[in-house]
């Protein structure tokens, strides 16, 4: 800035020459002003001086301001030097005339490219301030406190939306766990399907059998867990509660495995679920598998303990235990051995759940996300990473998008969790090999579950919030909604029960009731699942339904 | 070549050595400012019916019109309510009420639903929505939907009754929702013969002294439509540079230093509706669709932040902007403009918008009321419609009939209870202006602000003299023939 001496003047001209002639760039006065930190008017003069010294080598564009001849206002135009005289004839009065840009190219067919010249360079140097001929004497910047206030409004709005969304995520988590149980059930079904159905008896129908098979697998896992219970009675109790919830809400859990894990640890306080769900997404990816594994294991353990402790208390429990035993027996001698081993291991490892999780096979089977122990979940996450690439993939999908999670991941997780769920790390390897064929069935079930998740309207209704993406997905499955609501209620109840149980680990009776509830819920879910699939088949119908819901809500 | 008043035109076509006089820095003029748009910030209360807005409108405007009626037809003229007409036995009297225009072609949701049930029970939703839009027919001469028909009838309503109007009042020059006084007599079977009529007109003259005699300007622009028009980027950048004091010679820059405010009257992000087939709500698609708007808003933020560095900017939402659609539209949220919101000089304001700058009252909308009136009347000139709304003393008479609004019940915020000095409507097809002179010597500058995306023009209004002129920005591109010649 300031008055320019001849040395600086020559230096500027040399720079311009370098840019224009050597680098063949378009140099505008604005760019010159920014780049050399000189007044815009000086930049215009420099361009003029340079152009008049190199008339043969460069071409100019001028900027002309003035009042038009037709008397209806003024005009600001960029013109090529050849057109200056032509354009001047259109003006009644010219108020400004200066060089706008200098370039080597003779023809700029479209002068609009001059805009891109400045914009590109603007982005390159954001902090450079142009030197304008107009300045504000009064303060222009908003005080930071005021900016914060302006943004606070937005945050509050954002918080609302988050809260709305989170409940949905929680549900999916639950479903993922349930899926895991289902998967396990499927696997077991291949070998012990009949036994399982018989065990489930009360709730299970023919349709339910498959699902029940999954439940049975859960029970089997529980049996194994029962053997293991020594390590963590609390964890078992929590797990037992969780599995029950998972069964009922199995569809939800299957979809969002990761979330259930988080939710489970938070289950102590139902309110915390939202916050958990928020945190969960990132963690879910990594932890979902691990947590799922650990959860399933824990659940099984708890169930086993519960069963052992209160076999007499409820017929259902006894039946389940029998089923589990039958399944184990039927599955393979190795499984039973494994179960025993698992029990032992669980007892020993109760403190070291992480170790059990670390075992890849065990993890897979145990993965049942439903029961993920709070402490175990964290450990489980590490273990999960180790397990199989398949599991990892699934987990990743869940974390990325609920939808994707819902379908494959949840089911897979459920299968794994149910089959291996409680203690049976050793079992898992054996069972995995055996189980592999049945897995496709589980995948089928998974598809159904996914559908259910999509349909869930209940979340919307219960929350009373506007629709979110996730919610829409749930909405698509109209029938599942009721289930979800029930599941939510059950979950809340279960959570409270779980916490109580943990405190009163010795109380077998308390543990049993939740298991019954879970089985019932699972059966309901199973029946409901098929319709949800149908809905998915016809996207238009589902969309319409969602719109209708939207209006109803309003 | 050089006009007598401008001596500095060539002074930048010199060599900048020693004693350069061109580096003057001018200070932006300052001006008092009061935002008077508080009444447009609504309380979102949807628990009531829309009928209340007509009741409060009639109640509020009756007293104003009563004065005008007495002034026009004499102090002894009889003013009656509709239920008192029978007692008059066809003697001349004045009735004050709200006009309702019965139009056969007016879209009716009830009609659409009944047709929908008859015709398309098996079609899916998207097809239905699409076909509904095409059921409405209008003359080919109108690009916009036009619902005027020769069978249109006028009906006057007061609090209790309604009566058909026949006579001097032209049905095609008015719209539903206008409050007026009609002078005439009842002719049996529910008809009222109108001999004369009168509007609420301007409020009583208000003295609003100017603060200084220094020249100050306000720049209006609207309809940037950044989402759809890439060719306005250079013109818009020129505008920004022009206001910011980068462009032009020293006198030009000195002149621009007197611009105290820039008012952007709507449709900055989008200037027209998407003509895609309506999409059903879908989580994936809504996601993709929003990305263009987000990028466009960022672009707008880039432009506005250049302005806010040295001048106050008021940003009004428009019909197609990502704001609430109902009138009055609430300000675009600050979080959409992370750069500009750092400046005190950036103001998100409502539409309609009213403020007082340096003693001048400015009032206007982003153009929806004018566009809506055009659909339901034969008044084709936006400037005339703007003037009509001023004479009707109502910003948007077609609210809530055909222009969506909130169900107000305590007040009608659109009533113009104090006439402005500058009255504008944004997003109009071309620049139009008029200095409206009221009966009491009131001078009101009416301005139709052209859409920048179509005309590349903004409007400059001198606050002191109320003089007004458009400013065009652009390039002078050679024609094809010239280009071919040059390439040889």
PDB file of C-alpha atoms in Angstrom, chain A residues 76-190:
ATOM      1  CA  UNK A  76     -21.597  -2.675 -15.177  1.00  0.00           C
ATOM      2  CA  UNK A  77     -20.022  -4.619 -17.983  1.00  0.00           C
ATOM      3  CA  UNK A  78     -16.852  -6.451 -18.734  1.00  0.00           C
ATOM      4  CA  UNK A  79     -15.813  -6.018 -22.341  1.00  0.00           C
ATOM      5  CA  UNK A  80     -12.882  -7.011 -24.483  1.00  0.00           C
ATOM      6  CA  UNK A  81     -10.656  -4.201 -25.579  1.00  0.00           C
ATOM      7  CA  UNK A  82     -11.900  -4.522 -29.140  1.00  0.00           C
ATOM      8  CA  UNK A  83     -15.436  -3.817 -28.023  1.00  0.00           C
ATOM      9  CA  UNK A  84     -14.771  -0.893 -25.735  1.00  0.00           C
ATOM     10  CA  UNK A  85     -15.744   1.740 -28.232  1.00  0.00           C
ATOM     11  CA  UNK A  86     -18.770  -0.210 -29.335  1.00  0.00           C
ATOM     12  CA  UNK A  87     -20.070  -0.557 -25.794  1.00  0.00           C
ATOM     13  CA  UNK A  88     -19.342   3.026 -24.961  1.00  0.00           C
ATOM     14  CA  UNK A  89     -21.843   4.093 -27.531  1.00  0.00           C
ATOM     15  CA  UNK A  90     -24.569   2.406 -25.506  1.00  0.00           C
ATOM     16  CA  UNK A  91     -23.875   4.527 -22.478  1.00  0.00           C
ATOM     17  CA  UNK A  92     -25.211   7.940 -21.863  1.00  0.00           C
ATOM     18  CA  UNK A  93     -22.662   8.593 -19.209  1.00  0.00           C
ATOM     19  CA  UNK A  94     -19.673   6.557 -18.204  1.00  0.00           C
ATOM     20  CA  UNK A  95     -18.719   6.636 -14.576  1.00  0.00           C
ATOM     21  CA  UNK A  96     -15.857   4.170 -14.538  1.00  0.00           C
ATOM     22  CA  UNK A  97     -13.476   2.606 -16.932  1.00  0.00           C
ATOM     23  CA  UNK A  98     -10.543   0.474 -15.965  1.00  0.00           C
ATOM     24  CA  UNK A  99      -8.660  -2.663 -16.872  1.00  0.00           C
ATOM     25  CA  UNK A 100     -10.289  -5.770 -15.509  1.00  0.00           C
ATOM     26  CA  UNK A 101      -7.932  -8.475 -16.631  1.00  0.00           C
ATOM     27  CA  UNK A 102      -4.854  -9.152 -18.706  1.00  0.00           C
ATOM     28  CA  UNK A 103      -4.209 -12.394 -20.481  1.00  0.00           C
ATOM     29  CA  UNK A 104      -2.197 -13.796 -23.308  1.00  0.00           C
ATOM     30  CA  UNK A 105      -5.059 -15.559 -25.018  1.00  0.00           C
ATOM     31  CA  UNK A 106      -6.521 -13.485 -27.790  1.00  0.00           C
ATOM     32  CA  UNK A 107     -10.017 -14.788 -27.663  1.00  0.00           C
ATOM     33  CA  UNK A 108     -12.023 -15.268 -24.552  1.00  0.00           C
ATOM     34  CA  UNK A 109     -15.147 -16.626 -26.123  1.00  0.00           C
ATOM     35  CA  UNK A 110     -17.004 -16.470 -22.857  1.00  0.00           C
ATOM     36  CA  UNK A 111     -16.015 -13.797 -20.423  1.00  0.00           C
ATOM     37  CA  UNK A 112     -17.774 -15.683 -17.640  1.00  0.00           C
ATOM     38  CA  UNK A 113     -14.638 -17.700 -17.158  1.00  0.00           C
ATOM     39  CA  UNK A 114     -13.219 -14.641 -15.450  1.00  0.00           C
ATOM     40  CA  UNK A 115     -15.331 -15.614 -12.483  1.00  0.00           C
ATOM     41  CA  UNK A 116     -13.683 -18.963 -12.152  1.00  0.00           C
ATOM     42  CA  UNK A 117     -10.278 -17.322 -12.208  1.00  0.00           C
ATOM     43  CA  UNK A 118     -10.924 -15.422  -9.040  1.00  0.00           C
ATOM     44  CA  UNK A 119     -12.885 -18.127  -7.293  1.00  0.00           C
ATOM     45  CA  UNK A 120     -10.231 -20.754  -7.748  1.00  0.00           C
ATOM     46  CA  UNK A 121      -7.624 -18.508  -6.331  1.00  0.00           C
ATOM     47  CA  UNK A 122      -9.906 -17.483  -3.534  1.00  0.00           C
ATOM     48  CA  UNK A 123     -10.129 -21.000  -2.333  1.00  0.00           C
ATOM     49  CA  UNK A 124      -6.389 -21.337  -2.511  1.00  0.00           C
ATOM     50  CA  UNK A 125      -5.784 -18.414  -0.247  1.00  0.00           C
ATOM     51  CA  UNK A 126      -8.631 -18.005   2.132  1.00  0.00           C
ATOM     52  CA  UNK A 127      -6.898 -15.791   4.607  1.00  0.00           C
ATOM     53  CA  UNK A 128      -5.903 -13.132   2.141  1.00  0.00           C
ATOM     54  CA  UNK A 129      -7.929  -9.983   2.524  1.00  0.00           C
ATOM     55  CA  UNK A 130      -8.607  -7.820  -0.424  1.00  0.00           C
ATOM     56  CA  UNK A 131      -8.013  -4.172  -0.039  1.00  0.00           C
ATOM     57  CA  UNK A 132     -11.211  -2.438  -0.860  1.00  0.00           C
ATOM     58  CA  UNK A 133     -11.797   1.229  -1.250  1.00  0.00           C
ATOM     59  CA  UNK A 134     -14.692   1.016   1.193  1.00  0.00           C
ATOM     60  CA  UNK A 135     -14.286   0.181   4.807  1.00  0.00           C
ATOM     61  CA  UNK A 136     -16.647  -0.113   7.673  1.00  0.00           C
ATOM     62  CA  UNK A 137     -15.942   2.241  10.524  1.00  0.00           C
ATOM     63  CA  UNK A 138     -18.187   0.327  12.860  1.00  0.00           C
ATOM     64  CA  UNK A 139     -17.493  -3.165  14.150  1.00  0.00           C
ATOM     65  CA  UNK A 140     -18.727  -5.802  11.812  1.00  0.00           C
ATOM     66  CA  UNK A 141     -17.844  -9.043  13.504  1.00  0.00           C
ATOM     67  CA  UNK A 142     -20.410 -10.607  15.708  1.00  0.00           C
ATOM     68  CA  UNK A 143     -19.243 -11.274  19.235  1.00  0.00           C
ATOM     69  CA  UNK A 144     -18.567 -14.939  19.764  1.00  0.00           C
ATOM     70  CA  UNK A 145     -21.152 -15.145  22.520  1.00  0.00           C
ATOM     71  CA  UNK A 146     -23.801 -13.995  20.100  1.00  0.00           C
ATOM     72  CA  UNK A 147     -22.730 -16.532  17.521  1.00  0.00           C
ATOM     73  CA  UNK A 148     -22.970 -19.185  20.180  1.00  0.00           C
ATOM     74  CA  UNK A 149     -26.496 -18.119  20.997  1.00  0.00           C
ATOM     75  CA  UNK A 150     -27.469 -18.276  17.353  1.00  0.00           C
ATOM     76  CA  UNK A 151     -26.065 -21.742  17.070  1.00  0.00           C
ATOM     77  CA  UNK A 152     -27.565 -22.899  20.320  1.00  0.00           C
ATOM     78  CA  UNK A 153     -30.982 -22.745  18.792  1.00  0.00           C
ATOM     79  CA  UNK A 154     -29.857 -25.083  16.113  1.00  0.00           C
ATOM     80  CA  UNK A 155     -28.321 -27.472  18.574  1.00  0.00           C
ATOM     81  CA  UNK A 156     -31.478 -27.754  20.558  1.00  0.00           C
ATOM     82  CA  UNK A 157     -33.303 -28.678  17.410  1.00  0.00           C
ATOM     83  CA  UNK A 158     -30.648 -31.200  16.553  1.00  0.00           C
ATOM     84  CA  UNK A 159     -30.880 -32.749  19.976  1.00  0.00           C
ATOM     85  CA  UNK A 160     -34.551 -33.311  19.509  1.00  0.00           C
ATOM     86  CA  UNK A 161     -34.015 -35.142  16.289  1.00  0.00           C
ATOM     87  CA  UNK A 162     -31.301 -37.240  17.846  1.00  0.00           C
ATOM     88  CA  UNK A 163     -33.527 -38.276  20.654  1.00  0.00           C
ATOM     89  CA  UNK A 164     -36.135 -39.246  18.205  1.00  0.00           C
ATOM     90  CA  UNK A 165     -33.763 -41.320  16.196  1.00  0.00           C
ATOM     91  CA  UNK A 166     -32.072 -43.055  19.039  1.00  0.00           C
ATOM     92  CA  UNK A 167     -34.973 -45.085  20.288  1.00  0.00           C
ATOM     93  CA  UNK A 168     -35.093 -46.702  16.922  1.00  0.00           C
ATOM     94  CA  UNK A 169     -31.477 -47.630  17.071  1.00  0.00           C
ATOM     95  CA  UNK A 170     -31.981 -49.231  20.431  1.00  0.00           C
ATOM     96  CA  UNK A 171     -34.665 -51.403  19.105  1.00  0.00           C
ATOM     97  CA  UNK A 172     -32.567 -52.582  16.251  1.00  0.00           C
ATOM     98  CA  UNK A 173     -29.892 -53.582  18.678  1.00  0.00           C
ATOM     99  CA  UNK A 174     -32.294 -55.713  20.558  1.00  0.00           C
ATOM    100  CA  UNK A 175     -33.410 -57.266  17.372  1.00  0.00           C
ATOM    101  CA  UNK A 176     -29.860 -58.092  16.475  1.00  0.00           C
ATOM    102  CA  UNK A 177     -29.490 -60.077  19.616  1.00  0.00           C
ATOM    103  CA  UNK A 178     -32.690 -61.862  18.914  1.00  0.00           C
ATOM    104  CA  UNK A 179     -31.462 -62.606  15.445  1.00  0.00           C
ATOM    105  CA  UNK A 180     -28.367 -64.079  16.877  1.00  0.00           C
ATOM    106  CA  UNK A 181     -30.507 -66.373  18.939  1.00  0.00           C
ATOM    107  CA  UNK A 182     -32.482 -67.271  15.904  1.00  0.00           C
ATOM    108  CA  UNK A 183     -29.386 -68.079  13.983  1.00  0.00           C
ATOM    109  CA  UNK A 184     -28.227 -70.340  16.711  1.00  0.00           C
ATOM    110  CA  UNK A 185     -31.615 -71.885  16.736  1.00  0.00           C
ATOM    111  CA  UNK A 186     -31.405 -72.576  13.070  1.00  0.00           C
ATOM    112  CA  UNK A 187     -28.081 -74.198  13.389  1.00  0.00           C
ATOM    113  CA  UNK A 188     -29.230 -76.356  16.208  1.00  0.00           C
ATOM    114  CA  UNK A 189     -32.433 -77.103  14.430  1.00  0.00           C
ATOM    115  CA  UNK A 190     -30.628 -79.047  11.787  1.00  0.00           C
TER     116      UNK A 190
END
